mmCIF file of C-alpha atoms in Angstrom:
data_model
loop_
_atom_site.group_PDB
_atom_site.id
_atom_site.type_symbol
_atom_site.label_atom_id
_atom_site.label_comp_id
_atom_site.label_asym_id
_atom_site.label_seq_id
_atom_site.Cartn_x
_atom_site.Cartn_y
_atom_site.Cartn_z
ATOM 1 C CA UNK A 1 9.152 14.138 4.553
ATOM 2 C CA UNK A 2 12.492 12.869 3.317
ATOM 3 C CA UNK A 3 12.201 10.037 0.883
ATOM 4 C CA UNK A 4 15.709 8.669 1.360
ATOM 5 C CA UNK A 5 15.708 4.874 2.153
ATOM 6 C CA UNK A 6 11.863 4.804 1.687
ATOM 7 C CA UNK A 7 10.229 2.311 -0.601
ATOM 8 C CA UNK A 8 9.321 3.541 -4.169
ATOM 9 C CA UNK A 9 7.068 2.108 -6.828
ATOM 10 C CA UNK A 10 9.976 1.715 -9.325
ATOM 11 C CA UNK A 11 12.008 -0.277 -6.803
ATOM 12 C CA UNK A 12 9.133 -2.768 -6.331
ATOM 13 C CA UNK A 13 8.371 -2.956 -10.004
ATOM 14 C CA UNK A 14 11.958 -3.714 -10.847
ATOM 15 C CA UNK A 15 12.279 -6.241 -8.059
ATOM 16 C CA UNK A 16 11.674 -9.609 -9.691
ATOM 17 C CA UNK A 17 10.715 -11.255 -6.264
ATOM 18 C CA UNK A 18 7.419 -9.338 -6.412
ATOM 19 C CA UNK A 19 4.317 -10.119 -8.343
ATOM 20 C CA UNK A 20 1.806 -7.085 -8.417
ATOM 21 C CA UNK A 21 -1.942 -6.628 -9.120
ATOM 22 C CA UNK A 22 -3.966 -3.537 -9.348
ATOM 23 C CA UNK A 23 -7.506 -2.703 -8.543
ATOM 24 C CA UNK A 24 -9.766 0.266 -7.919
ATOM 25 C CA UNK A 25 -9.378 1.725 -4.363
ATOM 26 C CA UNK A 26 -12.231 1.182 -1.883
ATOM 27 C CA UNK A 27 -14.260 4.519 -1.700
ATOM 28 C CA UNK A 28 -14.223 4.431 2.150
ATOM 29 C CA UNK A 29 -10.501 3.782 2.167
ATOM 30 C CA UNK A 30 -9.891 6.635 -0.402
ATOM 31 C CA UNK A 31 -11.932 9.010 1.750
ATOM 32 C CA UNK A 32 -10.022 8.135 4.883
ATOM 33 C CA UNK A 33 -6.642 8.668 2.998
ATOM 34 C CA UNK A 34 -7.674 11.932 1.592
ATOM 35 C CA UNK A 35 -8.732 13.094 5.119
ATOM 36 C CA UNK A 36 -5.527 11.993 6.568
ATOM 37 C CA UNK A 37 -3.110 13.191 3.971
ATOM 38 C CA UNK A 38 -3.692 16.935 4.977
ATOM 39 C CA UNK A 39 -1.597 16.499 8.240
ATOM 40 C CA UNK A 40 1.715 14.573 8.559
ATOM 41 C CA UNK A 41 0.729 13.402 12.038
ATOM 42 C CA UNK A 42 -2.530 12.232 10.997
ATOM 43 C CA UNK A 43 -1.243 10.428 7.986
ATOM 44 C CA UNK A 44 1.363 8.729 9.907
ATOM 45 C CA UNK A 45 -1.050 7.532 12.526
ATOM 46 C CA UNK A 46 -3.466 6.395 9.697
ATOM 47 C CA UNK A 47 -0.686 4.537 7.823
ATOM 48 C CA UNK A 48 0.464 2.714 10.919
ATOM 49 C CA UNK A 49 -2.978 1.579 11.793
ATOM 50 C CA UNK A 50 -3.537 0.485 8.134
ATOM 51 C CA UNK A 51 -0.414 -1.671 8.180
ATOM 52 C CA UNK A 52 -1.779 -3.322 11.346
ATOM 53 C CA UNK A 53 -5.114 -3.819 9.631
ATOM 54 C CA UNK A 54 -3.508 -5.557 6.748
ATOM 55 C CA UNK A 55 -1.452 -7.855 8.945
ATOM 56 C CA UNK A 56 -4.635 -8.792 10.902
ATOM 57 C CA UNK A 57 -6.509 -9.520 7.687
ATOM 58 C CA UNK A 58 -3.715 -11.822 6.574
ATOM 59 C CA UNK A 59 -3.438 -13.432 9.917
ATOM 60 C CA UNK A 60 0.259 -13.557 9.626
ATOM 61 C CA UNK A 61 3.384 -12.034 10.963
ATOM 62 C CA UNK A 62 4.618 -11.150 7.468
ATOM 63 C CA UNK A 63 6.269 -7.782 7.112
ATOM 64 C CA UNK A 64 3.824 -5.380 5.395
ATOM 65 C CA UNK A 65 4.760 -2.214 3.777
ATOM 66 C CA UNK A 66 2.611 0.775 2.509
ATOM 67 C CA UNK A 67 3.108 3.613 0.240
ATOM 68 C CA UNK A 68 0.716 6.593 -0.269
ATOM 69 C CA UNK A 69 1.238 9.014 -3.278
ATOM 70 C CA UNK A 70 0.559 9.973 -6.791
ATOM 71 C CA UNK A 71 1.608 8.490 -10.064
ATOM 72 C CA UNK A 72 4.362 11.059 -10.414
ATOM 73 C CA UNK A 73 6.802 12.209 -7.655
ATOM 74 C CA UNK A 74 7.895 10.640 -4.335
ATOM 75 C CA UNK A 75 5.390 8.958 -2.102
ATOM 76 C CA UNK A 76 3.945 11.439 0.614
ATOM 77 C CA UNK A 77 4.277 8.393 2.921
ATOM 78 C CA UNK A 78 6.200 5.193 2.560
ATOM 79 C CA UNK A 79 7.646 2.272 4.750
ATOM 80 C CA UNK A 80 11.365 2.192 5.189
ATOM 81 C CA UNK A 81 12.934 0.081 2.383
ATOM 82 C CA UNK A 82 15.273 -1.706 4.850
ATOM 83 C CA UNK A 83 12.257 -3.422 6.289
ATOM 84 C CA UNK A 84 12.193 -5.419 2.998
ATOM 85 C CA UNK A 85 8.409 -6.145 3.419
ATOM 86 C CA UNK A 86 6.813 -9.216 1.851
ATOM 87 C CA UNK A 87 3.534 -7.415 1.054
ATOM 88 C CA UNK A 88 3.270 -3.924 -0.036
ATOM 89 C CA UNK A 89 0.212 -1.884 -0.693
ATOM 90 C CA UNK A 90 0.683 1.311 -2.845
ATOM 91 C CA UNK A 91 -2.363 3.694 -2.412
ATOM 92 C CA UNK A 92 -2.259 5.596 -5.720
ATOM 93 C CA UNK A 93 -4.150 8.812 -5.425
ATOM 94 C CA UNK A 94 -5.617 10.691 -8.400
ATOM 95 C CA UNK A 95 -7.547 13.940 -8.368
ATOM 96 C CA UNK A 96 -10.590 11.814 -9.826
ATOM 97 C CA UNK A 97 -11.694 9.308 -7.224
ATOM 98 C CA UNK A 98 -12.509 6.657 -9.918
ATOM 99 C CA UNK A 99 -8.860 6.785 -11.024
ATOM 100 C CA UNK A 100 -7.282 6.179 -7.659
ATOM 101 C CA UNK A 101 -5.756 2.713 -7.484
ATOM 102 C CA UNK A 102 -4.557 0.200 -4.977
ATOM 103 C CA UNK A 103 -1.426 -1.580 -6.206
ATOM 104 C CA UNK A 104 -0.493 -4.714 -4.174
ATOM 105 C CA UNK A 105 3.004 -6.165 -4.443
ATOM 106 C CA UNK A 106 3.493 -9.735 -3.004
ATOM 107 C CA UNK A 107 6.511 -11.955 -2.623
ATOM 108 C CA UNK A 108 5.189 -14.820 -0.638
ATOM 109 C CA UNK A 109 4.561 -18.425 -1.549
ATOM 110 C CA UNK A 110 0.676 -18.045 -1.082
ATOM 111 C CA UNK A 111 0.366 -15.013 -3.486
ATOM 112 C CA UNK A 112 -3.054 -15.958 -4.742
ATOM 113 C CA UNK A 113 -4.491 -16.000 -1.241
ATOM 114 C CA UNK A 114 -2.844 -12.733 -0.259
ATOM 115 C CA UNK A 115 -4.168 -11.013 -3.411
ATOM 116 C CA UNK A 116 -7.588 -12.241 -2.832
ATOM 117 C CA UNK A 117 -7.465 -11.154 0.884
ATOM 118 C CA UNK A 118 -6.368 -7.638 -0.013
ATOM 119 C CA UNK A 119 -8.506 -7.030 -3.138
ATOM 120 C CA UNK A 120 -10.111 -3.593 -2.685
ATOM 121 C CA UNK A 121 -9.026 -3.616 0.971
ATOM 122 C CA UNK A 122 -11.189 -2.132 3.511
ATOM 123 C CA UNK A 123 -9.610 -1.619 6.838
ATOM 124 C CA UNK A 124 -11.222 -2.821 10.036
ATOM 125 C CA UNK A 125 -13.099 -0.184 11.752
#
C-alpha cells in the first residue's frame, strides 16, 4: 500500500487541534485486526466496517479516520489525510498482545464524551 497522502501518527500528534488518549486494545478487537491484516482486501473491508461501527457508536456524522500499524514505520492501513477526520483511532500493534494499544485522537467540542464512548472500543458484531 502506498502511504502518500495517508494519515500518520506524527501528523496527528503535531496537529494542535487534536487531543489524544491511549488505552490498551480490547482483546477481541486485537484478534480481529490480527486476522484481517494478513490479506489487504480483508484488512480494507475490516477497516471500512470498523469506521462505520465507530460512527454508529458516536451517533454522529463526524468524520472518522483509522490507522492500523506498528510503532515504527508507515501504517499498514490508513484513512486519506485529505478527509480531515474529527476522530481518529490508531490501532497500534505490538508482537505482545498486552502491549498493543488504541490511541484515540479527537478534535471535537465534546472530547470527554467521545473518549468515554471509544475507550477500549469493541465494534458491533
